[in-house]
């Protein structure tokens, strides 16, 4: 049996490189700890982080050496703007996974999001775009990378995959990430994948579409199929979803380019809302021949990165309104927001939404301790 990992925050940030070259007034662990506590408790910029530190100095002094006082907001901005995001994130993820063990074999959804107001017209700096990985069962942000200004998610996803421990997981990515290099990266990491396929790559998409169109016509009388259906009512709509999974045919066009391609799937959704009906058909490639029930769950779980991560960041953390842009400060503040959301989602002491959990963390130090220490 492996020894239990320490959940003391100091143990996980001991290797974080301090970017300051001159005399250090404020210990780096103070900067990090105050920033984490402040963002959990509702701070959305460096002014509010510094103000939180001043208001909570007595409580913070139980855990930190504050003889040098609380840094100014400019100092928080400068130091967090100089930290290397990848290194900072590794430390945060090491700490949060020591608090909350990840579920084996769970779905890890990967998707991108723009921080719309992080652009800077004066310096021609484009709005920051981040690609995130979200553990759907544990509600933990596993990592994120910033997309290079002159690039896109296709180049960022392989970098993110190299940062993550994905062994045994099932990785889901939308059609933007349906690239042979990305599929290979997932397989190399010891994980399986469910990748959405659209018109790009067209040969693969058309081959899968033709296969299912052919076999749906006779209800799969000529091939083995796993199928699963769900029916739901709510929010003024009725939705009928059908999922089908078949072994990838040997003559599937473009098959040789895709590593460990084991199966293909289709998700068909028929929706009735306000008397109007609509349908949606989505195709997928799978590196493991999942049951249709498991495939359908993975497809549905993928959208939790939109509903439980991106939506919360925009609505509860006001991420789209953040104008921080100096150095790496925008990326590191984004990492802090995702860490705070993970911590809050994993504490169920209060049966209220994330917004009110942040308020509770600001008002009640004992509740904040539960969130931070996994109690």
XYZ file of C-alpha atoms in Angstrom:
375
model
C 0.000 0.000 0.000
C 1.362 3.410 -0.958
C 1.909 5.941 1.790
C -0.776 8.635 2.078
C 0.134 11.883 0.357
C 0.452 15.015 2.437
C -2.310 17.577 1.921
C -0.249 20.447 3.426
C -0.121 23.121 0.778
C 3.500 23.974 1.641
C 4.608 20.457 0.686
C 3.217 20.790 -2.841
C 4.664 24.242 -3.580
C 8.166 23.640 -2.229
C 9.509 23.183 -5.769
C 7.720 26.181 -7.310
C 10.346 28.486 -8.827
C 10.374 31.963 -7.294
C 10.730 34.405 -10.227
C 12.130 37.206 -8.054
C 15.853 37.839 -8.410
C 16.293 40.492 -5.728
C 15.707 40.399 -1.992
C 12.453 38.584 -1.197
C 10.192 40.432 1.212
C 7.102 38.243 1.016
C 7.536 34.437 1.024
C 6.219 32.867 -2.160
C 3.989 30.479 -0.210
C 2.248 33.538 1.285
C 1.468 34.903 -2.178
C 0.101 31.562 -3.346
C -1.911 30.737 -0.224
C -3.517 34.170 0.104
C -4.419 34.141 -3.595
C -6.036 30.696 -3.353
C -8.045 31.617 -0.254
C -9.123 34.940 -1.739
C -10.312 33.486 -5.065
C -12.249 30.733 -3.264
C -13.849 33.434 -1.109
C -14.966 35.624 -4.022
C -11.974 37.722 -5.123
C -11.846 38.155 -8.906
C -8.847 40.483 -9.341
C -5.615 41.462 -7.617
C -7.093 44.453 -5.795
C -9.659 42.221 -4.105
C -7.026 39.538 -3.400
C -4.857 42.063 -1.548
C -7.869 43.482 0.301
C -8.897 39.968 1.352
C -5.400 39.420 2.745
C -5.611 42.590 4.832
C -9.079 41.812 6.174
C -8.192 38.193 7.004
C -4.662 38.807 8.302
C -5.401 37.466 11.789
C -6.861 34.221 10.438
C -4.129 33.804 7.824
C -1.411 34.279 10.459
C -2.390 30.895 11.927
C -0.864 29.247 8.851
C 1.592 31.784 7.423
C 4.476 33.942 8.631
C 3.054 37.415 8.016
C 5.720 39.458 9.814
C 6.398 41.292 6.529
C 2.717 42.112 6.174
C 0.325 41.633 3.265
C 1.594 42.402 -0.262
C -0.020 45.163 -2.299
C -2.179 44.353 -5.292
C 0.668 45.447 -7.591
C 2.971 42.935 -5.898
C 0.428 40.133 -6.322
C 0.073 41.103 -9.985
C 3.824 41.208 -10.599
C 4.631 37.903 -8.892
C 1.709 35.933 -10.308
C 2.454 37.476 -13.682
C 5.991 36.087 -13.547
C 5.229 32.528 -12.374
C 5.456 29.848 -15.044
C 1.854 28.676 -15.579
C 2.710 25.021 -16.272
C 4.816 24.759 -13.112
C 2.252 26.632 -11.010
C -0.498 24.371 -12.254
C 1.423 21.177 -11.525
C 1.809 22.271 -7.917
C -1.894 23.124 -7.598
C -2.970 19.843 -9.171
C -0.607 17.864 -6.927
C -2.212 19.510 -3.895
C -5.840 19.168 -4.963
C -5.473 15.508 -5.932
C -3.927 14.839 -2.519
C -7.153 16.253 -1.042
C -9.536 14.494 -3.425
C -8.588 11.168 -5.003
C -9.528 10.817 -8.662
C -11.920 8.093 -9.727
C -10.258 5.347 -11.780
C -11.446 5.041 -15.368
C -13.422 8.251 -15.360
C -14.199 10.511 -18.303
C -11.812 13.420 -18.851
C -13.351 16.068 -21.111
C -11.054 18.439 -23.032
C -12.338 21.689 -24.507
C -11.306 25.294 -25.090
C -12.597 28.636 -23.831
C -11.723 32.258 -24.580
C -11.340 34.900 -21.849
C -13.068 37.521 -23.922
C -11.992 40.719 -22.179
C -8.360 39.730 -21.669
C -7.391 41.398 -24.965
C -5.236 44.525 -24.863
C -5.730 46.875 -27.796
C -2.775 49.061 -26.735
C -0.246 46.236 -27.052
C -2.200 44.281 -29.711
C -2.394 41.333 -27.310
C -5.200 39.017 -28.363
C -7.737 37.633 -25.910
C -6.318 34.630 -24.093
C -7.719 31.238 -25.111
C -7.285 28.290 -22.745
C -7.760 24.564 -23.326
C -8.842 22.735 -20.166
C -9.147 19.147 -18.997
C -12.069 18.383 -16.662
C -12.501 15.190 -14.616
C -16.259 14.792 -14.970
C -16.859 12.404 -12.046
C -14.811 14.320 -9.461
C -15.438 17.833 -10.811
C -11.723 18.610 -10.778
C -9.874 20.758 -13.274
C -6.869 18.607 -14.166
C -5.008 21.197 -16.173
C -5.105 23.868 -18.821
C -2.736 25.414 -21.329
C -2.855 28.749 -23.085
C -3.283 28.598 -26.852
C -0.505 30.500 -28.625
C -1.750 33.734 -30.200
C -0.931 32.607 -33.752
C -2.129 29.042 -33.279
C -5.262 27.127 -32.246
C -6.544 24.328 -30.025
C -5.091 21.654 -32.310
C -1.543 22.579 -31.266
C -2.446 23.240 -27.620
C -4.157 19.904 -26.889
C -0.989 17.770 -27.369
C 0.846 20.051 -24.908
C -1.982 19.613 -22.406
C -1.952 15.827 -22.829
C 1.753 15.746 -21.958
C 1.019 17.509 -18.655
C -1.697 15.104 -17.487
C -1.747 11.712 -15.814
C -4.414 9.987 -17.901
C -3.665 6.289 -17.462
C -6.923 4.325 -17.400
C -9.097 7.356 -18.244
C -11.507 7.862 -21.138
C -10.742 11.142 -22.905
C -13.466 12.959 -24.838
C -12.815 15.823 -27.271
C -15.071 17.613 -29.725
C -14.460 17.650 -33.471
C -11.705 20.288 -33.269
C -9.506 17.707 -31.534
C -10.143 14.882 -33.989
C -6.537 14.694 -35.151
C -4.347 11.605 -35.544
C -1.555 13.193 -33.464
C -3.969 13.878 -30.618
C -5.381 10.355 -30.762
C -1.825 9.003 -30.600
C -1.031 11.203 -27.594
C -4.018 9.828 -25.702
C -3.091 6.218 -26.489
C 0.542 6.858 -25.542
C -0.669 8.188 -22.176
C -2.356 4.855 -21.480
C -5.876 6.223 -21.949
C -8.734 5.570 -24.367
C -10.637 8.141 -26.359
C -14.025 9.084 -27.762
C -13.441 11.722 -30.456
C -16.211 13.562 -32.281
C -15.884 13.494 -36.075
C -17.226 16.189 -38.392
C -16.415 17.257 -41.950
C -12.769 17.622 -40.981
C -11.384 15.011 -41.642
C -13.927 14.558 -44.484
C -12.863 11.084 -45.641
C -13.282 9.563 -42.195
C -16.545 11.422 -41.533
C -18.100 10.409 -44.845
C -17.051 6.791 -44.343
C -18.631 6.590 -40.892
C -21.800 8.350 -42.087
C -22.147 5.966 -45.039
C -21.645 2.929 -42.772
C -24.381 3.905 -40.326
C -26.767 5.078 -43.057
C -26.408 1.677 -44.711
C -26.920 -0.384 -41.554
C -29.625 1.745 -39.962
C -31.678 0.965 -43.065
C -32.064 -2.698 -42.101
C -31.735 -2.187 -38.343
C -28.182 -3.612 -38.254
C -29.240 -7.035 -39.529
C -25.764 -7.636 -41.074
C -23.453 -6.446 -38.271
C -23.229 -6.689 -34.507
C -24.319 -3.519 -32.765
C -24.600 -2.280 -29.203
C -27.523 0.129 -28.774
C -28.911 2.275 -26.000
C -31.817 4.726 -25.819
C -32.849 7.421 -23.347
C -35.981 9.568 -23.112
C -36.112 12.757 -21.065
C -38.636 15.480 -20.332
C -37.907 18.813 -18.760
C -37.349 22.535 -19.347
C -40.193 22.580 -21.877
C -38.770 19.898 -24.150
C -38.860 16.174 -24.844
C -35.666 14.497 -25.989
C -35.125 11.008 -27.350
C -31.485 9.949 -27.724
C -30.252 6.810 -29.482
C -26.673 5.539 -29.324
C -25.132 2.865 -31.559
C -21.624 1.388 -31.429
C -20.112 -1.029 -33.966
C -16.659 -2.432 -34.520
C -14.677 -0.266 -36.927
C -14.953 -1.979 -40.338
C -11.714 -3.057 -41.986
C -12.553 -1.069 -45.109
C -13.356 2.167 -43.275
C -11.778 4.956 -45.344
C -8.694 6.522 -43.744
C -8.674 3.897 -40.969
C -4.909 3.298 -41.120
C -4.135 6.847 -39.924
C -5.889 6.402 -36.580
C -4.036 4.583 -33.784
C -5.931 1.878 -31.900
C -9.181 2.576 -33.750
C -11.499 -0.118 -32.383
C -15.052 1.137 -32.910
C -17.239 3.831 -34.407
C -20.338 5.320 -32.850
C -23.279 7.529 -33.662
C -25.471 9.583 -31.339
C -28.901 10.564 -32.681
C -30.975 13.109 -30.811
C -34.647 13.908 -31.583
C -35.963 16.936 -29.706
C -39.479 18.369 -29.455
C -39.720 21.886 -28.033
C -42.616 24.293 -28.330
C -44.288 22.054 -30.876
C -41.229 22.141 -33.127
C -39.064 19.092 -33.696
C -35.360 18.947 -34.466
C -32.755 16.272 -34.853
C -29.006 16.083 -34.472
C -26.621 13.332 -35.605
C -23.038 13.134 -34.345
C -20.360 10.604 -35.301
C -17.430 9.383 -33.185
C -14.340 7.193 -33.280
C -13.443 5.086 -30.234
C -10.167 3.440 -29.238
C -12.091 0.825 -27.243
C -15.295 -0.991 -28.196
C -17.511 0.436 -25.457
C -21.080 -0.606 -24.833
C -23.608 1.862 -26.224
C -24.634 2.728 -22.656
C -21.045 3.607 -21.729
C -20.566 5.453 -25.009
C -23.742 7.478 -24.440
C -22.644 8.334 -20.887
C -19.259 9.527 -22.178
C -20.901 11.706 -24.832
C -23.204 13.254 -22.228
C -20.405 13.634 -19.674
C -18.326 15.575 -22.175
C -20.754 18.480 -22.057
C -20.231 18.860 -18.310
C -17.073 20.796 -19.156
C -19.378 23.422 -20.674
C -22.083 23.316 -18.013
C -20.044 22.749 -14.861
C -16.737 24.412 -15.704
C -17.018 27.047 -18.434
C -20.505 28.251 -17.477
C -19.540 28.517 -13.799
C -16.356 30.411 -14.664
C -18.341 32.945 -16.696
C -21.359 33.348 -14.433
C -19.980 32.800 -10.916
C -16.343 33.871 -11.343
C -17.012 36.565 -13.993
C -14.067 35.236 -16.024
C -15.137 36.865 -19.278
C -15.108 40.273 -17.583
C -11.561 39.960 -16.218
C -9.164 42.514 -17.746
C -5.964 41.133 -16.174
C -3.357 40.769 -18.914
C 0.179 41.459 -17.576
C 2.702 38.696 -18.296
C 1.353 35.306 -17.217
C -1.062 36.884 -14.732
C -4.118 36.189 -16.910
C -3.220 32.499 -17.299
C -2.319 32.049 -13.626
C -5.470 33.785 -12.423
C -7.420 31.472 -14.743
C -5.679 28.493 -13.131
C -6.605 29.821 -9.671
C -10.261 30.173 -10.683
C -10.388 26.583 -11.925
C -8.713 25.337 -8.754
C -11.162 27.291 -6.595
C -14.110 25.862 -8.513
C -12.762 22.316 -8.073
C -12.336 22.839 -4.332
C -15.832 24.271 -3.925
C -17.501 21.548 -5.990
C -15.817 18.835 -3.928
C -17.142 20.196 -0.653
C -20.803 19.328 -0.162
C -21.177 20.541 3.420
C -23.489 23.284 2.158
C -26.248 22.296 -0.257
C -26.169 25.585 -2.158
C -24.773 26.793 -5.458
C -21.157 27.782 -6.095
C -21.896 31.504 -5.792
C -23.242 31.040 -2.269
C -20.400 28.679 -1.344
C -17.966 31.459 -2.237
C -19.922 33.845 -0.040
C -19.897 31.303 2.792
C -16.117 30.927 2.429
C -15.769 34.715 2.758
C -18.062 34.926 5.795
C -17.185 31.752 7.682
C -13.531 30.842 8.244
C -14.446 27.384 9.510
C -16.222 26.630 6.217
C -13.223 27.908 4.238
C -11.014 25.544 6.243
C -13.282 22.645 5.266
C -12.936 23.600 1.597
C -9.164 24.027 1.756
C -8.277 21.038 3.905
C -10.750 18.548 2.492
C -12.539 18.072 5.810
